[in-house]
Coordinates of C-alpha atoms (C1' of nucleotides) in Angstrom, one line a residue:
Chain A
M178 CA 0.0 0.0 0.0
R179 CA 1.1 3.5 -0.7
S180 CA 2.3 5.3 2.4
Y181 CA 0.1 7.8 4.2
G182 CA 3.3 9.7 5.1
Q183 CA 2.0 10.4 8.6
I184 CA 3.9 10.0 11.9
C185 CA 0.9 8.2 13.6
G186 CA 0.5 4.7 14.9
I187 CA -2.8 4.2 13.2
A188 CA -1.5 5.3 9.8
K189 CA 1.6 3.2 10.1
A190 CA -0.4 0.1 11.0
L191 CA -2.9 0.6 8.2
E192 CA 0.0 0.7 5.8
V193 CA 0.6 -3.0 6.8
I194 CA -2.9 -4.3 7.4
G195 CA -5.1 -1.8 5.6
D196 CA -5.2 -3.3 2.1
R197 CA -8.2 -5.0 0.8
W198 CA -8.3 -8.7 1.8
T199 CA -5.4 -8.4 4.2
L200 CA -7.4 -8.6 7.5
L201 CA -9.5 -11.4 6.2
L202 CA -6.4 -13.3 5.4
I203 CA -5.3 -12.7 9.0
R204 CA -8.7 -13.9 10.2
E205 CA -8.1 -17.2 8.4
L206 CA -4.7 -17.7 10.0
L207 CA -6.1 -16.7 13.4
T208 CA -8.9 -19.1 13.3
R209 CA -7.4 -21.9 11.3
G210 CA -3.8 -21.8 12.4
P211 CA -1.1 -22.5 9.8
C212 CA -2.6 -22.8 6.3
R213 CA -1.5 -23.7 2.8
Y214 CA -2.0 -21.5 -0.1
T215 CA -5.1 -23.4 -1.1
D216 CA -6.6 -23.3 2.3
L217 CA -6.3 -19.5 2.3
R218 CA -7.8 -19.3 -1.2
N219 CA -10.8 -21.4 -0.1
G220 CA -11.3 -19.3 3.0
L221 CA -11.2 -16.1 0.9
P222 CA -13.8 -16.8 -1.9
G223 CA -13.4 -14.2 -4.6
I224 CA -9.8 -13.2 -4.1
A225 CA -7.7 -13.2 -7.2
T226 CA -4.9 -15.8 -7.0
N227 CA -2.2 -13.3 -7.9
L228 CA -3.5 -10.9 -5.3
L229 CA -3.3 -13.6 -2.6
A230 CA 0.3 -14.3 -3.6
Q231 CA 1.1 -10.6 -3.4
R232 CA -0.5 -10.1 0.0
L233 CA 1.4 -13.1 1.4
R234 CA 4.7 -11.6 0.1
E235 CA 3.9 -8.2 1.6
L236 CA 2.9 -9.7 5.0
E237 CA 6.0 -11.8 5.1
R238 CA 8.2 -8.8 4.4
A239 CA 6.4 -6.9 7.2
G240 CA 7.1 -9.7 9.6
V241 CA 3.4 -10.6 10.2
I242 CA 3.5 -14.1 8.7
R243 CA 6.2 -16.6 8.0
S244 CA 6.3 -19.3 5.3
E245 CA 7.9 -22.7 5.8
E246 CA 8.0 -26.2 4.3
A247 CA 5.5 -28.5 5.9
L248 CA 7.0 -31.2 8.0
P249 CA 7.3 -34.5 6.2
P250 CA 5.4 -36.6 5.5
A251 CA 3.3 -33.6 4.6
T252 CA 4.4 -31.6 1.6
G253 CA 4.0 -28.0 0.3
I254 CA 4.3 -24.7 2.0
L255 CA 2.7 -23.6 5.2
Y256 CA 1.9 -20.0 6.1
R257 CA 1.7 -19.1 9.8
L258 CA 1.4 -15.9 11.9
T259 CA 4.5 -14.7 13.7
E260 CA 4.2 -13.4 17.2
R261 CA 3.7 -10.0 15.7
G262 CA 0.9 -11.4 13.6
Q263 CA -0.8 -13.1 16.6
A264 CA -0.8 -9.6 18.2
L265 CA -3.4 -8.6 15.5
E266 CA -6.1 -10.6 17.3
P267 CA -7.4 -7.7 19.4
I268 CA -7.9 -5.8 16.1
A269 CA -9.8 -8.6 14.5
K270 CA -11.9 -9.0 17.6
A271 CA -12.7 -5.2 17.8
I272 CA -13.6 -5.1 14.2
G273 CA -15.7 -8.3 14.4
D274 CA -17.6 -7.0 17.4
W275 CA -18.4 -3.7 15.6
G276 CA -19.6 -5.7 12.6
I277 CA -22.1 -7.9 14.5
P278 CA -25.1 -5.5 13.9
L279 CA -24.2 -5.6 10.2
L280 CA -25.0 -9.3 10.1
N281 CA -28.6 -8.2 9.6
D282 CA -28.0 -7.2 6.0
V283 CA -26.8 -10.3 4.2
A284 CA -27.3 -10.6 0.5
D285 CA -28.8 -13.7 -1.0
D286 CA -25.6 -14.7 -2.6
D287 CA -23.4 -14.1 0.5
V288 CA -21.4 -17.2 1.3
F289 CA -20.8 -18.7 4.7
Q290 CA -18.1 -20.9 6.3
T291 CA -18.5 -22.2 9.8
H292 CA -15.0 -21.4 11.0
W293 CA -15.7 -17.7 10.5
L294 CA -17.8 -18.1 13.7
L295 CA -15.0 -19.4 15.8
L296 CA -13.3 -16.1 16.8
P297 CA -16.5 -14.3 17.9
L298 CA -17.9 -17.4 19.6
R299 CA -14.7 -17.7 21.7
S300 CA -14.5 -14.1 22.7
D301 CA -18.0 -12.8 22.8
L302 CA -20.0 -15.5 24.6
Q303 CA -20.2 -16.0 28.3
D304 CA -21.7 -18.9 30.3
T305 CA -24.2 -17.4 32.7
A306 CA -24.7 -20.7 34.6
P307 CA -21.4 -22.4 35.1
E308 CA -22.8 -24.1 38.3
R309 CA -24.9 -26.3 36.0
G310 CA -21.7 -28.1 34.9
P311 CA -20.0 -28.4 31.6
V312 CA -22.1 -28.3 28.4
E313 CA -21.5 -28.9 24.8
I314 CA -23.6 -27.6 21.9
Q315 CA -23.2 -28.9 18.4
L316 CA -23.7 -26.5 15.4
D317 CA -24.4 -28.1 12.0
A318 CA -24.5 -25.6 9.2
E319 CA -23.2 -25.7 5.6
D320 CA -19.8 -27.0 5.9
E321 CA -17.7 -28.1 8.9
P322 CA -19.5 -28.9 12.2
I323 CA -18.7 -26.8 15.2
V324 CA -18.7 -27.6 18.9
V325 CA -19.3 -24.8 21.4
E326 CA -18.5 -25.8 25.0
A327 CA -18.7 -24.1 28.3
V328 CA -16.4 -25.5 31.1
D329 CA -16.0 -23.8 34.4
G330 CA -17.4 -20.6 33.1
T331 CA -15.2 -20.2 30.0
V332 CA -16.6 -20.7 26.6
N333 CA -14.6 -22.4 23.8
A334 CA -15.4 -23.3 20.2
Y335 CA -13.7 -25.5 17.7
I336 CA -14.3 -27.4 14.6
G337 CA -15.4 -31.0 15.3
R338 CA -18.2 -33.2 16.7
A339 CA -19.2 -33.5 20.3
Q340 CA -19.6 -37.0 21.7
D341 CA -22.6 -36.1 23.9
P342 CA -24.0 -32.6 23.0
A343 CA -26.8 -31.3 25.2
L344 CA -28.2 -29.5 22.1
V345 CA -27.8 -29.7 18.4
L346 CA -28.6 -26.8 16.1
H347 CA -29.1 -27.6 12.5
G348 CA -29.7 -24.9 9.9
S349 CA -28.2 -22.5 7.4
G350 CA -25.1 -20.6 8.4
R351 CA -27.0 -17.4 7.9
T352 CA -29.7 -18.3 10.4
I353 CA -27.4 -19.8 13.0
T354 CA -25.0 -16.8 12.8
R355 CA -27.8 -14.3 13.3
L356 CA -29.4 -16.4 16.1
L357 CA -26.1 -16.7 18.0
F358 CA -25.4 -12.9 17.8
G359 CA -28.9 -11.9 18.9
R360 CA -30.0 -10.6 15.5
I361 CA -33.1 -12.8 15.4
T362 CA -35.1 -14.6 18.1
L363 CA -35.2 -18.4 18.5
A364 CA -38.8 -18.4 17.1
E365 CA -37.7 -16.4 14.1
A366 CA -34.8 -18.9 13.6
R367 CA -37.2 -21.8 13.6
R368 CA -39.3 -20.1 11.1
R369 CA -36.2 -19.9 8.9
G370 CA -35.7 -23.6 9.1
L371 CA -33.6 -24.0 12.2
R372 CA -33.9 -27.5 13.6
I373 CA -33.2 -28.1 17.3
D374 CA -32.5 -31.5 18.9
G375 CA -32.1 -31.5 22.7
D376 CA -32.9 -29.0 25.4
P377 CA -33.3 -25.5 23.9
G378 CA -33.0 -24.1 27.5
Q379 CA -29.3 -24.8 27.3
L380 CA -29.1 -22.0 24.7
E381 CA -30.1 -19.4 27.3
R382 CA -27.0 -20.2 29.3
F383 CA -25.0 -18.4 26.7
R384 CA -25.1 -14.7 26.5
L385 CA -23.3 -12.0 24.5
K386 CA -20.7 -10.1 26.5
L387 CA -21.3 -7.0 24.4
D388 CA -23.9 -4.7 25.9
A389 CA -25.3 -2.4 23.3
V390 CA -25.3 -4.3 20.1
A391 CA -27.9 -2.2 18.3
Chain B
M997 CA -16.2 -0.7 -1.3
R998 CA -17.1 -3.8 -3.3
S999 CA -18.7 -6.4 -1.0
Y1000 CA -16.7 -9.4 0.2
G1001 CA -19.9 -11.4 0.1
Q1002 CA -19.2 -13.2 3.3
I1003 CA -21.5 -13.7 6.3
C1004 CA -18.8 -12.7 8.8
G1005 CA -18.7 -9.7 11.1
I1006 CA -15.2 -8.8 10.2
A1007 CA -16.0 -8.8 6.5
K1008 CA -19.1 -6.8 6.9
A1009 CA -17.3 -4.2 9.1
L1010 CA -14.5 -3.9 6.6
E1011 CA -17.0 -3.1 3.9
V1012 CA -17.8 0.1 5.9
I1013 CA -14.5 1.1 7.4
G1014 CA -12.0 -0.8 5.3
D1015 CA -11.5 1.7 2.5
R1016 CA -8.3 3.7 2.1
W1017 CA -8.4 6.9 4.3
T1018 CA -11.6 5.9 6.1
L1019 CA -10.2 5.0 9.4
L1020 CA -7.9 8.0 9.4
L1021 CA -11.0 10.2 8.8
I1022 CA -12.6 8.5 11.8
R1023 CA -9.4 9.2 13.8
E1024 CA -9.8 12.9 13.0
L1025 CA -13.4 12.9 14.3
L1026 CA -12.5 10.9 17.4
T1027 CA -9.7 13.2 18.4
R1028 CA -11.0 16.5 17.2
G1029 CA -14.7 16.1 17.7
P1030 CA -17.0 17.7 15.1
C1031 CA -15.1 18.9 12.1
R1032 CA -15.7 21.0 9.0
Y1033 CA -14.7 19.7 5.6
T1034 CA -11.5 21.8 5.7
D1035 CA -10.5 20.6 9.1
L1036 CA -10.7 17.1 7.8
R1037 CA -8.7 17.9 4.7
N1038 CA -6.0 19.5 6.8
G1039 CA -5.9 16.5 9.1
L1040 CA -5.6 14.1 6.2
P1041 CA -2.7 15.5 4.1
G1042 CA -2.6 13.9 0.7
I1043 CA -6.2 12.9 0.4
A1044 CA -7.8 14.0 -2.8
T1045 CA -10.7 16.3 -2.2
N1046 CA -13.2 14.3 -4.3
L1047 CA -12.2 11.2 -2.3
L1048 CA -12.9 13.0 1.0
A1049 CA -16.3 14.0 -0.3
Q1050 CA -17.0 10.5 -1.4
R1051 CA -15.9 9.0 1.9
L1052 CA -18.1 11.4 3.8
R1053 CA -21.1 10.4 1.7
E1054 CA -20.5 6.7 2.2
L1055 CA -20.0 7.1 6.0
E1056 CA -23.1 9.1 6.3
R1057 CA -25.1 6.5 4.4
A1058 CA -23.7 3.8 6.7
G1059 CA -24.8 5.7 9.8
V1060 CA -21.3 6.3 11.1
I1061 CA -21.3 10.1 10.8
R1062 CA -23.9 12.8 10.5
S1063 CA -23.6 16.2 8.8
E1064 CA -25.3 19.3 10.1
E1065 CA -25.3 23.1 9.8
A1066 CA -23.1 24.7 12.4
L1067 CA -25.0 26.6 15.0
P1068 CA -25.1 30.4 14.4
P1069 CA -23.2 32.6 14.7
A1070 CA -20.9 30.0 13.2
T1071 CA -21.5 29.0 9.6
G1072 CA -20.9 26.0 7.3
I1073 CA -21.3 22.3 7.7
L1074 CA -20.1 20.2 10.6
Y1075 CA -19.4 16.4 10.4
R1076 CA -19.7 14.5 13.6
L1077 CA -19.7 10.8 14.6
T1078 CA -22.9 9.2 15.5
E1079 CA -23.1 6.8 18.4
R1080 CA -22.3 4.0 16.0
G1081 CA -19.3 6.0 14.9
Q1082 CA -18.1 6.6 18.4
A1083 CA -18.2 2.8 18.9
L1084 CA -15.3 2.6 16.5
E1085 CA -12.9 3.9 19.1
P1086 CA -11.8 0.5 20.3
I1087 CA -10.9 -0.4 16.8
A1088 CA -8.8 2.8 16.4
K1089 CA -7.1 2.1 19.7
A1090 CA -6.3 -1.5 18.9
I1091 CA -4.9 -0.5 15.5
G1092 CA -2.9 2.4 17.0
D1093 CA -1.4 0.2 19.7
W1094 CA -0.3 -2.4 17.2
G1095 CA 1.3 0.4 15.1
I1096 CA 3.4 1.8 17.9
P1097 CA 6.5 -0.3 17.0
L1098 CA 6.2 0.9 13.5
L1099 CA 6.9 4.5 14.6
N1100 CA 10.5 3.5 14.3
D1101 CA 10.5 3.7 10.6
V1102 CA 9.5 7.2 9.7
A1103 CA 10.5 8.6 6.3
D1104 CA 12.1 12.0 6.1
D1105 CA 9.1 13.6 4.5
D1106 CA 6.6 12.1 6.8
V1107 CA 4.4 14.8 8.3
F1108 CA 3.3 15.2 11.9
Q1109 CA 0.4 16.8 13.7
T1110 CA 0.2 17.0 17.4
H1111 CA -3.4 16.0 17.8
W1112 CA -2.5 12.5 16.3
L1113 CA -0.9 11.9 19.7
L1114 CA -4.1 12.5 21.7
L1115 CA -5.8 9.1 21.4
P1116 CA -2.8 7.0 22.4
L1117 CA -1.7 9.4 25.1
R1118 CA -5.1 9.1 26.7
S1119 CA -5.4 5.3 26.4
D1120 CA -1.9 4.0 26.7
L1121 CA -0.3 6.0 29.4
Q1122 CA -0.6 5.4 33.1
D1123 CA 0.5 7.4 36.1
T1124 CA 2.7 5.2 38.3
A1125 CA 2.9 7.7 41.2
P1126 CA -0.6 9.3 41.7
E1127 CA 0.3 9.9 45.4
R1128 CA 2.7 12.6 44.3
G1129 CA -0.3 14.7 43.4
P1130 CA -1.5 16.1 40.0
V1131 CA 1.0 17.0 37.4
E1132 CA 0.9 18.7 34.0
I1133 CA 3.4 18.2 31.2
Q1134 CA 3.5 20.5 28.2
L1135 CA 4.5 19.2 24.8
D1136 CA 5.6 21.7 22.2
A1137 CA 6.1 20.2 18.7
E1138 CA 5.4 21.5 15.2
D1139 CA 1.9 22.8 15.4
E1140 CA -0.6 22.9 18.3
P1141 CA 0.7 22.6 21.8
I1142 CA -0.5 19.6 24.0
V1143 CA -1.0 19.2 27.7
V1144 CA -0.7 15.8 29.3
E1145 CA -2.0 15.7 32.8
A1146 CA -2.3 13.1 35.5
V1147 CA -4.9 13.6 38.1
D1148 CA -5.8 10.9 40.7
G1149 CA -4.1 8.3 38.7
T1150 CA -5.9 8.9 35.4
V1151 CA -4.1 10.5 32.5
N1152 CA -5.7 12.9 30.1
A1153 CA -4.4 14.8 27.1
Y1154 CA -5.7 17.8 25.2
I1155 CA -4.7 20.6 22.9
G1156 CA -3.8 23.7 24.8
R1157 CA -1.3 25.3 27.2
A1158 CA -0.8 24.4 30.9
Q1159 CA -0.7 27.3 33.4
D1160 CA 2.0 25.7 35.5
P1161 CA 3.6 22.7 33.8
A1162 CA 6.0 20.6 35.9
L1163 CA 7.9 19.9 32.7
V1164 CA 8.0 21.3 29.1
L1165 CA 9.2 19.2 26.2
H1166 CA 10.2 21.1 23.1
G1167 CA 11.3 19.3 20.0
S1168 CA 10.2 17.8 16.7
G1169 CA 7.0 15.8 16.6
R1170 CA 9.0 12.8 15.3
T1171 CA 11.3 12.8 18.3
I1172 CA 8.6 13.5 20.9
T1173 CA 6.4 10.8 19.5
R1174 CA 9.1 8.2 19.7
L1175 CA 10.2 9.2 23.1
L1176 CA 6.7 9.0 24.5
F1177 CA 6.1 5.5 23.1
G1178 CA 9.4 4.1 24.3
R1179 CA 11.0 3.9 20.8
I1180 CA 14.0 5.9 21.9
T1181 CA 15.6 6.8 25.2
L1182 CA 15.6 10.2 26.8
A1183 CA 19.3 10.6 26.0
E1184 CA 18.7 9.7 22.4
A1185 CA 15.9 12.2 22.2
R1186 CA 18.2 15.0 23.6
R1187 CA 20.7 14.1 20.9
R1188 CA 17.9 14.6 18.4
G1189 CA 17.3 18.1 19.6
L1190 CA 14.8 17.6 22.4
R1191 CA 14.9 20.5 24.9
I1192 CA 13.6 20.0 28.4
D1193 CA 12.6 22.6 30.8
G1194 CA 11.7 21.5 34.4
D1195 CA 12.1 18.3 36.2
P1196 CA 12.8 15.4 33.8
G1197 CA 12.0 13.0 36.7
Q1198 CA 8.3 13.7 36.2
L1199 CA 8.6 11.9 32.9
E1200 CA 9.2 8.6 34.6
R1201 CA 5.9 8.8 36.4
F1202 CA 4.2 8.0 33.0
R1203 CA 4.5 4.5 31.8
L1204 CA 3.1 2.6 28.8
K1205 CA 0.3 0.2 29.7
L1206 CA 1.3 -2.0 26.8
D1207 CA 3.7 -4.7 27.9
A1208 CA 5.4 -6.2 25.0
V1209 CA 5.9 -3.4 22.5
A1210 CA 8.7 -4.9 20.6
Chain C
dC346 C1' -2.7 -31.2 -7.6
dG347 C1' -0.4 -27.1 -5.1
dG348 C1' 1.7 -22.6 -5.9
dC349 C1' 2.0 -19.3 -8.2
dA350 C1' 3.0 -15.7 -12.8
dT351 C1' 1.0 -13.3 -16.9
dC352 C1' -2.2 -10.8 -19.4
dC353 C1' -6.1 -8.0 -20.0
dT354 C1' -10.1 -5.4 -18.4
dC355 C1' -12.3 -2.7 -15.1
dT356 C1' -12.5 0.1 -10.8
dT357 C1' -10.4 3.0 -7.5
dT358 C1' -7.3 6.5 -6.3
dG359 C1' -4.4 10.7 -7.1
dA360 C1' -3.5 15.3 -8.9
dT361 C1' -5.1 19.3 -10.3
dA362 C1' -8.3 22.7 -11.9
dC363 C1' -12.5 24.9 -11.3
dT364 C1' -17.2 26.6 -9.1
dG365 C1' -21.4 28.4 -6.2
Chain D
dC963 C1' -15.9 27.1 2.8
dA964 C1' -17.4 23.0 0.6
dG965 C1' -17.3 20.8 -2.6
dT966 C1' -17.6 19.0 -8.4
dA967 C1' -15.1 17.8 -12.9
dT968 C1' -11.6 15.8 -15.4
dC969 C1' -7.9 12.8 -16.5
dA970 C1' -3.9 9.9 -15.6
dA971 C1' -1.9 6.2 -12.7
dA972 C1' -2.3 2.5 -9.7
dG973 C1' -4.8 -1.4 -7.9
dA974 C1' -8.3 -5.2 -8.1
dG975 C1' -10.9 -8.9 -10.7
dG976 C1' -10.9 -12.7 -13.8
dA977 C1' -9.1 -16.1 -17.1
dT978 C1' -5.6 -18.8 -18.3
dG979 C1' -1.0 -20.9 -18.5
dC980 C1' 3.1 -22.9 -16.5
dC981 C1' 6.1 -25.8 -13.6
dG982 C1' 7.5 -29.1 -10.0

DNA sequence: CGGCATCCTCTTTGATACTG
DNA sequence: CAGTATCAAAGAGGATGCCG
């Protein structure tokens, strides 16, 4: 990116992470961990392949990511965040939080990938009833399944299947996303095809940490 | 900005604030309060005037800013952040914090404006010796003078002159910025022309809240 | 197949000039 | 003061080709 020419931390930071696609690329590495070129391209639908290559070069030069050969027996190149790159997580979180109200206006051809939910699920949900013991919720949307678990008051989320979920939500990513972030009610979600197996009351244990999400 | 087409809070947010210049425009409104068109252009050296007009239109449509006639006797149009716009401050802070280490590499023709210091001074400094009573420090760099004050353990900063500063720093914005954010030592700053009137020991009362600023 | 580079078109930005 | 108009330059999008 062309320099802003300002002696200002925000301006200097934006010269590194302010380009189109760059923060979404960072999001992929934050949620997925080390990725290959193809993983990144799949997580960034619509990016031109030459542009992805260029962004990777720039970020490596800036010390935000590092590329390395995958350990045998795996093959190919892995891209991973450096420590400096990991330090971008508060930025991703702040931006994602601010974006939650915008999840109302999704276009019909907007795409969804379950792992995009992981960062906000981890940081924005709290368990309001830890005394009721650990709980697992299974989310089944378009692609990979997600487990949301609350243990001792801390919420975690990861890709995978729960052995014994208290609750399974099954529906479109669009509907599940909006339900989880309080954009629609449970009744509305059902009307939009959400299927629920298990105890819906478990859902009320989880609450958004953010106060005024308008 | 062209849509990313992703059902993801980060992506949706970046469609509003991810354009070039946009977050710097927000920075101006956050630090300055309501601004006229010309104030904004002055605080964004290098922006094309048509681009500024376009950004203002987009941000108003997105509900981030609002434009209004200045109250008489003043005249002209004022731009101010809406509540939704004010909610961008955590993003500006996170990005600015991440950018602090980048203040090392300033180009010779980079420009400086004192008010760019205000946001980080307010949020990143702490007073380590509140029991020593209130203190004011005066910063005199290129353009407007700044007062940094610590009262009852909270640090504030604003444009203006202190009546009775315990300490006055006089030097280039580049040098003062880097000194305040721990990029250079006091000795180094002196070598770069920093002049100090008063008790330099008062400077050690202030410490960065950020731990690992590498 | 994974990991790009090239080529071409289209959009966005930059620089400057001009206006009510 | 608060913008619009115009045009050149840079960047993004999309298709395709190349190489281990």
